[in-house]
Short mmCIF file of C-alpha atoms and ligand atoms in Angstrom, two decimals:
data_model
loop_
_atom_site.label_atom_id
_atom_site.label_comp_id
_atom_site.label_asym_id
_atom_site.label_seq_id
_atom_site.Cartn_x
_atom_site.Cartn_y
_atom_site.Cartn_z
CA MET A 1 0.00 0.00 0.00
CA ARG A 2 1.06 3.59 -0.55
CA ILE A 3 0.49 5.50 2.68
CA THR A 4 1.17 9.01 3.94
CA THR A 5 1.28 9.85 7.62
CA VAL A 6 0.26 13.43 8.19
CA GLY A 7 2.15 14.56 11.27
CA CYS A 8 5.50 13.02 12.22
CA GLY A 9 5.44 13.40 15.97
CA TYR A 10 5.53 10.42 18.30
CA LEU A 11 2.56 8.67 16.77
CA GLY A 12 3.21 9.53 13.12
CA ALA A 13 6.94 8.84 13.04
CA VAL A 14 6.63 5.45 14.76
CA TYR A 15 3.64 4.56 12.60
CA ALA A 16 5.43 5.57 9.38
CA ALA A 17 8.55 3.54 10.13
CA SER A 18 6.52 0.56 11.39
CA MET A 19 4.29 0.46 8.31
CA ALA A 20 7.34 0.74 6.02
CA SER A 21 8.98 -2.11 7.96
CA ILE A 22 6.10 -4.44 7.04
CA GLY A 23 6.36 -3.67 3.34
CA HIS A 24 4.31 -0.54 2.65
CA GLU A 25 5.55 2.53 0.77
CA VAL A 26 5.28 5.34 3.31
CA LEU A 27 5.69 9.10 3.03
CA GLY A 28 5.88 10.98 6.33
CA LEU A 29 4.59 14.55 6.00
CA ASP A 30 5.04 17.33 8.52
CA VAL A 31 5.23 21.12 8.47
CA ASP A 32 8.38 21.11 10.63
CA GLN A 33 11.35 21.11 8.23
CA LYS A 34 13.89 20.35 10.95
CA LYS A 35 11.96 17.32 12.16
CA ILE A 36 11.61 16.05 8.59
CA ASP A 37 15.33 16.57 7.86
CA ASN A 38 16.25 14.70 11.02
CA LEU A 39 13.89 11.82 10.36
CA ALA A 40 15.11 11.56 6.77
CA ALA A 41 18.66 11.38 8.13
CA GLY A 42 17.66 8.62 10.58
CA ILE A 43 17.75 10.88 13.64
CA PRO A 44 14.73 10.29 15.93
CA PRO A 45 13.27 13.46 17.48
CA PHE A 46 12.43 11.59 20.74
CA HIS A 47 13.61 8.73 22.88
CA GLU A 48 11.83 5.47 22.15
CA PRO A 49 13.46 2.05 22.63
CA GLY A 50 14.20 0.39 19.28
CA PHE A 51 13.07 3.35 17.19
CA ASP A 52 16.58 4.34 16.00
CA GLU A 53 17.12 0.91 14.44
CA LEU A 54 13.60 0.64 13.04
CA LEU A 55 13.89 4.09 11.43
CA ARG A 56 17.29 3.37 9.91
CA GLU A 57 16.23 -0.05 8.62
CA ALA A 58 13.05 1.37 7.11
CA LEU A 59 14.98 4.21 5.42
CA ASP A 60 17.48 1.67 4.06
CA THR A 61 14.69 -0.26 2.33
CA GLY A 62 13.87 2.88 0.31
CA ARG A 63 10.21 2.44 1.22
CA LEU A 64 10.20 5.24 3.80
CA THR A 65 10.60 8.90 2.85
CA PHE A 66 9.85 12.18 4.58
CA SER A 67 8.86 15.55 3.19
CA THR A 68 7.22 18.88 3.94
CA ASP A 69 5.77 18.93 0.42
CA TYR A 70 2.11 17.92 0.78
CA SER A 71 1.59 17.84 -3.00
CA LEU A 72 3.48 14.50 -3.00
CA ALA A 73 0.40 13.04 -1.28
CA ALA A 74 -1.33 12.95 -4.67
CA ASP A 75 0.63 9.78 -5.52
CA TYR A 76 -0.41 7.94 -2.37
CA GLU A 77 -3.64 6.12 -1.65
CA ALA A 78 -4.18 6.16 2.14
CA HIS A 79 -3.59 9.28 4.23
CA VAL A 80 -3.32 8.76 7.95
CA ILE A 81 -3.91 11.76 10.23
CA CYS A 82 -1.41 11.36 13.09
CA VAL A 83 -1.25 14.89 14.53
CA GLY A 84 -1.56 15.75 18.21
CA THR A 85 -4.73 16.89 19.96
CA PRO A 86 -3.39 18.63 23.07
CA GLN A 87 -5.55 20.18 25.76
CA GLN A 88 -6.65 23.73 24.90
CA VAL A 89 -4.74 26.33 26.89
CA ASP A 90 -7.85 27.93 28.38
CA SER A 91 -10.23 24.97 28.68
CA ALA A 92 -10.45 21.22 29.26
CA ARG A 93 -11.32 20.60 25.61
CA ALA A 94 -9.06 19.01 23.00
CA ASP A 95 -7.46 21.44 20.60
CA LEU A 96 -8.31 20.28 17.06
CA THR A 97 -6.27 22.97 15.28
CA TYR A 98 -3.68 20.47 14.02
CA VAL A 99 -6.31 17.97 12.86
CA HIS A 100 -8.09 20.66 10.84
CA ALA A 101 -4.79 21.95 9.43
CA ALA A 102 -3.77 18.40 8.44
CA VAL A 103 -7.01 17.80 6.57
CA ASP A 104 -6.88 21.24 4.93
CA SER A 105 -3.32 20.67 3.68
CA LEU A 106 -4.31 17.32 2.20
CA ILE A 107 -7.49 18.54 0.50
CA PRO A 108 -5.90 20.02 -2.67
CA HIS A 109 -4.07 16.73 -3.32
CA LEU A 110 -6.82 14.20 -2.61
CA GLN A 111 -8.47 12.12 -5.30
CA ASP A 112 -11.74 10.27 -5.02
CA HIS A 113 -10.11 6.82 -4.88
CA HIS A 114 -7.97 7.90 -1.90
CA VAL A 115 -8.99 7.13 1.68
CA VAL A 116 -8.41 9.44 4.65
CA LEU A 117 -7.84 7.70 7.99
CA GLY A 118 -7.98 9.35 11.39
CA ARG A 119 -5.62 7.96 14.03
CA SER A 120 -5.39 10.91 16.42
CA THR A 121 -7.39 10.84 19.66
CA VAL A 122 -10.37 13.12 19.08
CA PRO A 123 -13.66 14.10 20.74
CA VAL A 124 -16.62 12.06 19.54
CA GLY A 125 -18.20 13.79 16.53
CA THR A 126 -14.91 14.90 14.98
CA ALA A 127 -14.99 12.37 12.12
CA ASP A 128 -18.45 13.61 11.06
CA SER A 129 -17.20 17.20 11.01
CA LEU A 130 -14.13 16.21 8.98
CA VAL A 131 -16.28 14.47 6.37
CA GLN A 132 -18.23 17.72 6.10
CA ARG A 133 -14.97 19.61 5.66
CA LEU A 134 -13.90 17.25 2.85
CA ARG A 135 -17.26 17.41 1.09
CA ASP A 136 -17.41 21.21 1.40
CA ALA A 137 -14.11 21.29 -0.47
CA GLY A 138 -15.50 18.99 -3.18
CA VAL A 139 -13.49 15.94 -2.05
CA GLN A 140 -15.36 12.59 -2.26
CA ALA A 141 -12.62 10.37 -0.77
CA PRO A 142 -14.06 8.31 2.11
CA LEU A 143 -12.90 8.80 5.68
CA ALA A 144 -12.52 6.11 8.35
CA TRP A 145 -11.44 6.27 11.99
CA ASN A 146 -8.69 3.93 13.11
CA PRO A 147 -7.58 4.85 16.65
CA GLU A 148 -4.11 4.01 17.94
CA PHE A 149 -3.35 2.57 21.35
CA LEU A 150 0.40 2.90 21.54
CA ARG A 151 2.17 3.30 24.83
CA GLU A 152 5.36 5.30 24.92
CA GLY A 153 8.25 2.95 25.64
CA PHE A 154 6.42 0.14 23.79
CA ALA A 155 5.38 2.16 20.74
CA ILE A 156 6.80 -0.18 18.10
CA GLU A 157 5.45 -3.32 19.74
CA ASP A 158 2.02 -1.70 20.13
CA THR A 159 2.00 -0.56 16.49
CA LEU A 160 3.18 -3.83 14.94
CA ARG A 161 1.57 -6.25 17.38
CA PRO A 162 -1.49 -4.41 18.71
CA ASP A 163 -3.98 -6.00 21.14
CA ARG A 164 -6.70 -5.09 18.67
CA ILE A 165 -7.38 -3.06 15.54
CA VAL A 166 -10.44 -0.82 15.46
CA TYR A 167 -12.17 0.46 12.32
CA GLY A 168 -14.77 3.21 12.49
CA LEU A 169 -16.40 3.05 9.06
CA PRO A 170 -18.65 5.46 7.13
CA GLU A 171 -22.40 4.77 6.95
CA ASP A 172 -22.52 4.68 3.15
CA PRO A 173 -21.94 1.00 2.14
CA ALA A 174 -19.80 1.79 -0.91
CA GLU A 175 -17.59 4.20 1.08
CA ALA A 176 -17.37 1.71 3.94
CA ALA A 177 -16.33 -1.07 1.55
CA ARG A 178 -13.62 1.09 -0.02
CA ALA A 179 -12.27 2.22 3.37
CA ARG A 180 -12.29 -1.35 4.61
CA GLU A 181 -10.44 -2.58 1.54
CA VAL A 182 -7.65 -0.07 2.19
CA LEU A 183 -7.52 -0.75 5.94
CA ASP A 184 -7.45 -4.53 5.40
CA GLY A 185 -4.56 -4.05 2.96
CA MET A 186 -2.62 -1.90 5.41
CA TYR A 187 -3.07 -4.32 8.30
CA ALA A 188 -2.91 -7.57 6.30
CA THR A 189 0.06 -9.00 8.20
CA MET A 190 -1.51 -8.23 11.58
CA LEU A 191 -4.91 -9.59 10.58
CA GLU A 192 -3.25 -12.77 9.27
CA ALA A 193 -1.61 -13.08 12.71
CA ASP A 194 -5.14 -13.19 14.20
CA THR A 195 -5.10 -9.71 15.76
CA PRO A 196 -8.70 -9.12 16.89
CA LEU A 197 -10.56 -6.67 14.65
CA VAL A 198 -13.39 -4.57 16.06
CA VAL A 199 -15.60 -2.68 13.63
CA GLY A 200 -18.09 0.08 14.40
CA ASN A 201 -19.23 3.47 13.20
CA TYR A 202 -17.28 6.74 13.58
CA ALA A 203 -18.63 7.64 17.01
CA THR A 204 -17.94 4.14 18.33
CA ALA A 205 -14.32 4.13 17.13
CA GLU A 206 -13.72 7.61 18.54
CA LEU A 207 -15.19 6.57 21.88
CA VAL A 208 -13.23 3.30 22.05
CA LYS A 209 -10.02 5.29 22.42
CA VAL A 210 -11.13 7.76 25.07
CA SER A 211 -12.99 5.03 26.94
CA ALA A 212 -9.86 2.86 27.05
CA ASN A 213 -7.71 5.71 28.36
CA SER A 214 -10.37 6.80 30.86
CA PHE A 215 -10.61 3.25 32.18
CA LEU A 216 -6.84 3.05 32.62
CA ALA A 217 -6.78 6.43 34.38
CA THR A 218 -9.62 5.29 36.63
CA LYS A 219 -7.78 2.10 37.54
CA ILE A 220 -4.69 4.09 38.56
CA SER A 221 -6.68 6.64 40.56
CA PHE A 222 -8.66 3.84 42.19
CA ILE A 223 -5.53 2.24 43.61
CA ASN A 224 -4.14 5.66 44.55
CA ALA A 225 -7.35 6.41 46.45
CA VAL A 226 -6.93 3.10 48.27
CA ALA A 227 -3.33 4.17 48.99
CA GLU A 228 -4.68 7.27 50.76
CA VAL A 229 -6.78 5.02 53.00
CA CYS A 230 -3.75 2.78 53.56
CA GLU A 231 -1.76 5.79 54.72
CA ALA A 232 -4.46 6.48 57.32
CA THR A 233 -4.54 2.88 58.54
CA GLY A 234 -1.12 1.28 58.20
CA ALA A 235 -2.26 -1.12 55.47
CA ASP A 236 -0.04 -1.90 52.47
CA VAL A 237 -1.46 -0.87 49.10
CA SER A 238 0.93 -3.02 47.10
CA VAL A 239 -0.27 -6.15 48.91
CA ILE A 240 -3.87 -5.06 48.32
CA ALA A 241 -3.12 -4.52 44.62
CA GLU A 242 -1.54 -7.96 44.42
CA ALA A 243 -4.50 -9.58 46.12
CA ILE A 244 -7.23 -7.88 44.09
CA GLY A 245 -5.21 -8.25 40.88
CA LEU A 246 -5.29 -12.03 41.28
CA ASP A 247 -9.01 -11.87 40.55
CA ASP A 248 -8.90 -12.22 36.79
CA ARG A 249 -11.93 -9.96 36.44
CA ILE A 250 -9.72 -7.17 37.84
CA GLY A 251 -6.23 -8.18 36.65
CA PRO A 252 -2.88 -6.98 38.04
CA LYS A 253 -2.00 -4.28 35.48
CA PHE A 254 -2.35 -0.53 36.07
CA LEU A 255 -2.72 -1.06 39.80
CA ARG A 256 0.65 0.42 40.74
CA ALA A 257 0.03 3.09 43.34
CA GLY A 258 2.39 6.04 43.40
CA ILE A 259 2.43 9.65 42.28
CA GLY A 260 -0.18 9.07 39.60
CA PHE A 261 -0.45 9.28 35.86
CA GLY A 262 0.96 11.91 33.51
CA GLY A 263 1.99 12.11 29.89
CA GLY A 264 0.53 13.48 26.71
CA CYS A 265 -2.54 11.22 26.76
CA LEU A 266 -4.26 10.14 29.97
CA PRO A 267 -4.62 13.56 31.69
CA LYS A 268 -5.81 15.45 28.62
CA ASP A 269 -7.98 12.60 27.36
CA ILE A 270 -10.08 12.36 30.53
CA ARG A 271 -10.52 16.14 30.57
CA ALA A 272 -11.49 16.32 26.89
CA PHE A 273 -13.90 13.42 27.41
CA MET A 274 -15.59 15.27 30.29
CA ALA A 275 -15.76 18.48 28.27
CA ARG A 276 -17.33 16.66 25.33
CA ALA A 277 -19.86 14.95 27.60
CA GLY A 278 -20.82 18.42 28.82
CA GLU A 279 -21.36 19.61 25.26
CA LEU A 280 -23.51 16.54 24.59
CA GLY A 281 -25.67 17.20 27.67
CA VAL A 282 -24.45 14.12 29.59
CA THR A 283 -22.12 15.78 32.11
CA GLU A 284 -23.26 13.49 34.92
CA ALA A 285 -22.25 10.37 32.99
CA LEU A 286 -18.58 11.23 33.36
CA ALA A 287 -18.67 13.17 36.63
CA PHE A 288 -16.57 10.41 38.22
CA LEU A 289 -13.67 11.33 35.94
CA ARG A 290 -13.41 14.64 37.76
CA GLU A 291 -12.67 12.65 40.91
CA VAL A 292 -10.18 10.50 38.98
CA ASP A 293 -8.37 13.72 38.04
CA HIS A 294 -8.56 15.06 41.62
CA VAL A 295 -7.14 11.88 43.17
CA ASN A 296 -4.35 12.00 40.60
CA ASN A 297 -3.44 15.61 41.37
CA ARG A 298 -3.64 15.00 45.12
CA ARG A 299 -0.88 12.38 44.94
CA ARG A 300 1.56 14.96 43.61
CA ASP A 301 0.74 17.46 46.33
CA HIS A 302 0.97 14.67 48.89
CA VAL A 303 4.62 14.11 47.94
CA VAL A 304 5.33 17.84 48.24
CA ASN A 305 3.86 17.73 51.78
CA MET A 306 5.77 14.57 52.68
CA THR A 307 8.97 16.25 51.53
CA ARG A 308 8.27 19.37 53.60
CA LYS A 309 7.73 17.22 56.68
CA ALA A 310 10.88 15.21 55.94
CA LEU A 311 12.79 18.49 55.90
CA GLY A 312 11.40 19.57 59.26
CA GLY A 313 8.81 21.98 57.84
CA SER A 314 10.93 24.35 55.76
CA PHE A 315 12.49 24.24 52.30
CA THR A 316 14.93 27.08 52.90
CA ASP A 317 18.57 26.07 52.36
CA LYS A 318 17.52 22.49 51.73
CA ARG A 319 18.87 20.39 48.90
CA ILE A 320 16.48 17.90 47.30
CA ALA A 321 17.53 15.22 44.81
CA VAL A 322 14.81 14.23 42.35
CA LEU A 323 15.41 10.96 40.52
CA GLY A 324 13.34 11.04 37.33
CA ALA A 325 11.73 13.73 35.20
CA ALA A 326 9.99 11.82 32.40
CA PHE A 327 6.35 10.92 33.00
CA LYS A 328 7.36 7.27 32.92
CA PRO A 329 10.54 5.25 32.35
CA ASN A 330 11.95 4.51 28.87
CA SER A 331 10.70 7.85 27.61
CA ASP A 332 12.05 11.39 27.52
CA ASP A 333 8.52 12.81 27.49
CA THR A 334 7.94 15.30 30.29
CA ARG A 335 4.43 16.40 29.31
CA GLN A 336 2.22 16.48 32.42
CA SER A 337 4.97 14.61 34.22
CA PRO A 338 4.20 14.11 37.93
CA ALA A 339 7.96 14.04 38.61
CA LEU A 340 8.57 17.40 36.97
CA TYR A 341 5.48 18.91 38.60
CA ILE A 342 6.79 17.91 42.04
CA ALA A 343 10.34 19.09 41.29
CA SER A 344 9.05 22.47 40.09
CA LYS A 345 6.74 22.88 43.10
CA LEU A 346 9.61 22.17 45.49
CA SER A 347 11.87 24.58 43.67
CA GLY A 348 9.10 27.20 43.72
CA ARG A 349 8.90 26.84 47.50
CA GLY A 350 12.57 27.74 47.78
CA ALA A 351 14.37 24.39 47.88
CA ASP A 352 17.57 23.76 45.95
CA VAL A 353 16.32 21.01 43.62
CA VAL A 354 18.64 18.80 41.54
CA VAL A 355 16.98 16.58 38.96
CA THR A 356 18.41 13.66 37.04
CA ASP A 357 16.81 11.51 34.37
CA PRO A 358 18.48 8.98 32.08
CA ALA A 359 16.70 10.36 28.98
CA ALA A 360 15.05 13.69 29.79
CA ASN A 361 17.96 15.73 31.22
CA SER A 362 18.38 17.98 28.17
CA ARG A 363 14.62 18.56 28.02
CA VAL A 364 14.57 19.59 31.69
CA HIS A 365 17.55 21.84 31.13
CA ALA A 366 15.82 23.58 28.20
CA GLU A 367 12.32 23.79 29.67
CA ARG A 368 12.92 24.34 33.40
CA PRO A 369 16.01 26.50 33.79
CA ASN A 370 15.23 26.95 37.49
CA LEU A 371 16.01 23.28 38.12
CA ALA A 372 19.60 22.07 38.36
CA VAL A 373 20.32 18.95 36.31
CA ALA A 374 22.81 16.27 37.34
CA GLU A 375 24.47 13.53 35.30
CA ASP A 376 23.26 10.61 37.42
CA ALA A 377 21.65 9.63 40.72
CA TYR A 378 24.90 9.88 42.69
CA ALA A 379 25.67 13.37 41.44
CA ALA A 380 22.09 14.48 42.14
CA ALA A 381 22.07 12.97 45.63
CA THR A 382 25.40 14.38 46.74
CA GLY A 383 24.78 16.41 49.88
CA ALA A 384 20.99 16.06 49.55
CA ASP A 385 18.76 16.45 52.60
CA VAL A 386 16.18 14.13 51.03
CA VAL A 387 16.06 11.97 47.88
CA LEU A 388 12.83 11.52 45.88
CA LEU A 389 12.47 8.64 43.41
CA LEU A 390 9.75 9.84 41.03
CA THR A 391 10.22 7.92 37.74
CA GLU A 392 10.89 4.21 38.03
CA TRP A 393 13.82 3.81 35.64
CA ASP A 394 15.65 0.48 36.06
CA GLU A 395 18.85 2.24 37.04
CA PHE A 396 17.07 3.90 39.97
CA LYS A 397 15.40 0.64 41.01
CA GLN A 398 18.83 -0.98 41.11
CA LEU A 399 20.48 1.75 43.21
CA ASP A 400 22.70 0.49 46.00
CA PRO A 401 21.45 2.06 49.27
CA VAL A 402 24.85 1.58 50.94
CA LYS A 403 26.73 3.40 48.17
CA LEU A 404 24.13 6.15 47.86
CA ARG A 405 24.23 6.71 51.60
CA GLU A 406 27.90 7.61 51.38
CA VAL A 407 27.14 10.71 49.25
CA VAL A 408 23.88 12.07 50.71
CA GLY A 409 23.65 14.66 53.46
CA THR A 410 20.69 12.94 55.17
CA PRO A 411 19.71 9.38 54.22
CA HIS A 412 15.98 9.97 53.68
CA MET A 413 14.33 8.33 50.66
CA ILE A 414 10.79 9.10 49.47
CA ASP A 415 9.93 6.42 46.94
CA GLY A 416 7.08 7.89 44.87
CA ARG A 417 6.75 4.75 42.74
CA ASN A 418 6.95 2.00 45.40
CA VAL A 419 9.78 0.26 43.59
CA LEU A 420 12.49 -0.04 46.25
CA ASP A 421 12.68 -2.75 48.91
CA PRO A 422 11.82 -1.02 52.23
CA ALA A 423 13.72 -3.58 54.34
CA GLN A 424 16.92 -3.26 52.28
CA TRP A 425 16.91 0.54 52.45
CA ARG A 426 16.09 0.67 56.15
CA GLU A 427 18.81 -1.86 56.91
CA ALA A 428 21.25 0.41 55.10
CA GLY A 429 20.36 3.18 57.52
CA TRP A 430 17.81 5.11 55.47
CA THR A 431 14.55 6.62 56.59
CA TYR A 432 12.40 5.10 53.87
CA GLN A 433 8.89 6.28 52.96
CA SER A 434 6.72 5.20 50.07
CA MET A 435 3.17 5.62 48.84
CA GLY A 436 0.48 3.78 50.78
CA ARG A 437 2.91 1.32 52.31
CA PRO A 438 3.94 1.19 55.96
C1 UDX B 501 -1.43 5.71 27.32
C2 UDX B 501 -2.19 4.40 27.03
O1 UDX B 501 -1.67 3.36 27.87
C3 UDX B 501 -2.06 4.02 25.58
O2 UDX B 501 -2.82 2.85 25.30
C4 UDX B 501 -2.59 5.20 24.74
O3 UDX B 501 -2.52 4.92 23.37
C5 UDX B 501 -1.82 6.46 25.06
O4 UDX B 501 -1.90 6.73 26.46
P1 UDX B 501 1.14 6.35 27.70
O5 UDX B 501 0.69 7.76 27.84
O6 UDX B 501 2.34 6.04 26.87
O7 UDX B 501 -0.04 5.45 27.09
O8 UDX B 501 1.43 5.83 29.17
P2 UDX B 501 0.92 4.68 30.15
O9 UDX B 501 1.81 3.51 30.09
O10 UDX B 501 -0.53 4.43 29.98
O11 UDX B 501 1.17 5.38 31.55
C6 UDX B 501 0.51 6.61 31.87
C7 UDX B 501 0.90 7.09 33.23
O12 UDX B 501 0.32 6.27 34.23
C8 UDX B 501 2.40 7.14 33.53
O13 UDX B 501 2.69 8.38 34.16
C9 UDX B 501 2.61 5.98 34.48
O14 UDX B 501 3.68 6.19 35.35
C10 UDX B 501 1.29 5.95 35.22
N1 UDX B 501 0.93 4.64 35.79
C11 UDX B 501 0.72 3.57 34.98
C12 UDX B 501 0.76 4.51 37.15
O15 UDX B 501 0.92 5.48 37.92
N2 UDX B 501 0.38 3.31 37.66
C13 UDX B 501 0.16 2.21 36.89
O16 UDX B 501 -0.19 1.16 37.42
C14 UDX B 501 0.35 2.35 35.50
#
């Protein structure tokens, strides 16, 4: 198949290289010349395990190209909208500016046998409005919705071996058949490998994505709410998570209590979902997501309070080491990162905060000049009055408490991700605190 990806950010770049790797001819389009030049030269604009190799291999096949010239789209058959839908600056809604711009830049180059596919996460009703936009411009190419479910850190795996593929097809039978023919061709290898296929209409496909992310966010906030109760009672949330996770109706995943969820998806998706429900007159249906958001935000402030107490009530002249800045390990993404939120709050209160992250150091340096950045955990912790572990990178999980103790000012560890062994750290002379565990 001949495919363009419109937007070469996280989603689009990984998708483009992945689809080229399974035999398709792919053109990655983006308005950002620097990003396109880098991708064309095999330089990934973000940290994602395995992406360097995948990108280089795909470029070497000659099947993957990148350009800022949208007129090249005329020679391709399927056009996949992969642009971001961030939260609007002044509201909880999703900002669809990039989606509209992507469709508008394609319009002059679309032919009726082409198919436009939406992969971005959008509010329900967006596909209908995009069809209107296409028809208003005289374009008859069908549109289908095909949401992605990729997790950062596992983006290639999730793209090439997804848990499921979802098609949201047009109502018109001829348009639906054409869209389906193109989608089936694009995903032939995955469908042959028995990947479950779920088919619905536009609204269903749009809602599958936000429902999945809202459920995941709810699961995390649920266990974090239980952690709050554990903190008031001396119970251990990780044992509770283990016990309830053994019920296969509940399952063990996404029950890790800690400082909550961040990233470019979960926080903005639950807010956009609530905002859309409000517009549709069903605010009450998603009122619980407001609480999911509140629990999540409370965990961050809880760590700030724990840190203040650990420091005897004042941040003045106190040095705090923060291990982790990315919103999760194996990523350099700091969007809505709980770790960075906490580090910035502590710095704002007057503490001397030193952050270290295996992948996000340069991003922190560029975006938060008020925070000092250290090469590694030992450099960050040198002379620290308290150490906070906020992103569970393997190298932090494997830290030696005896060696780290030699460099800190005060051996006090606040483990925001519940990944260290309390007994081992206490035996090494540390005051060890975690989230919802005694
Ligand atoms: C998410 C969805 O998982 C993915 O399917 C969708 O396509 C995009 O959004 P991602 O944003 O990459 O993916 O991160 P995810 O792995 O879901 O983690 C989100 C946040 O939740 C992270 O900050 C993580 O640390 C936190 N988390 C996750 C927990 O606090 N506890 C858990 O048990 C799991």
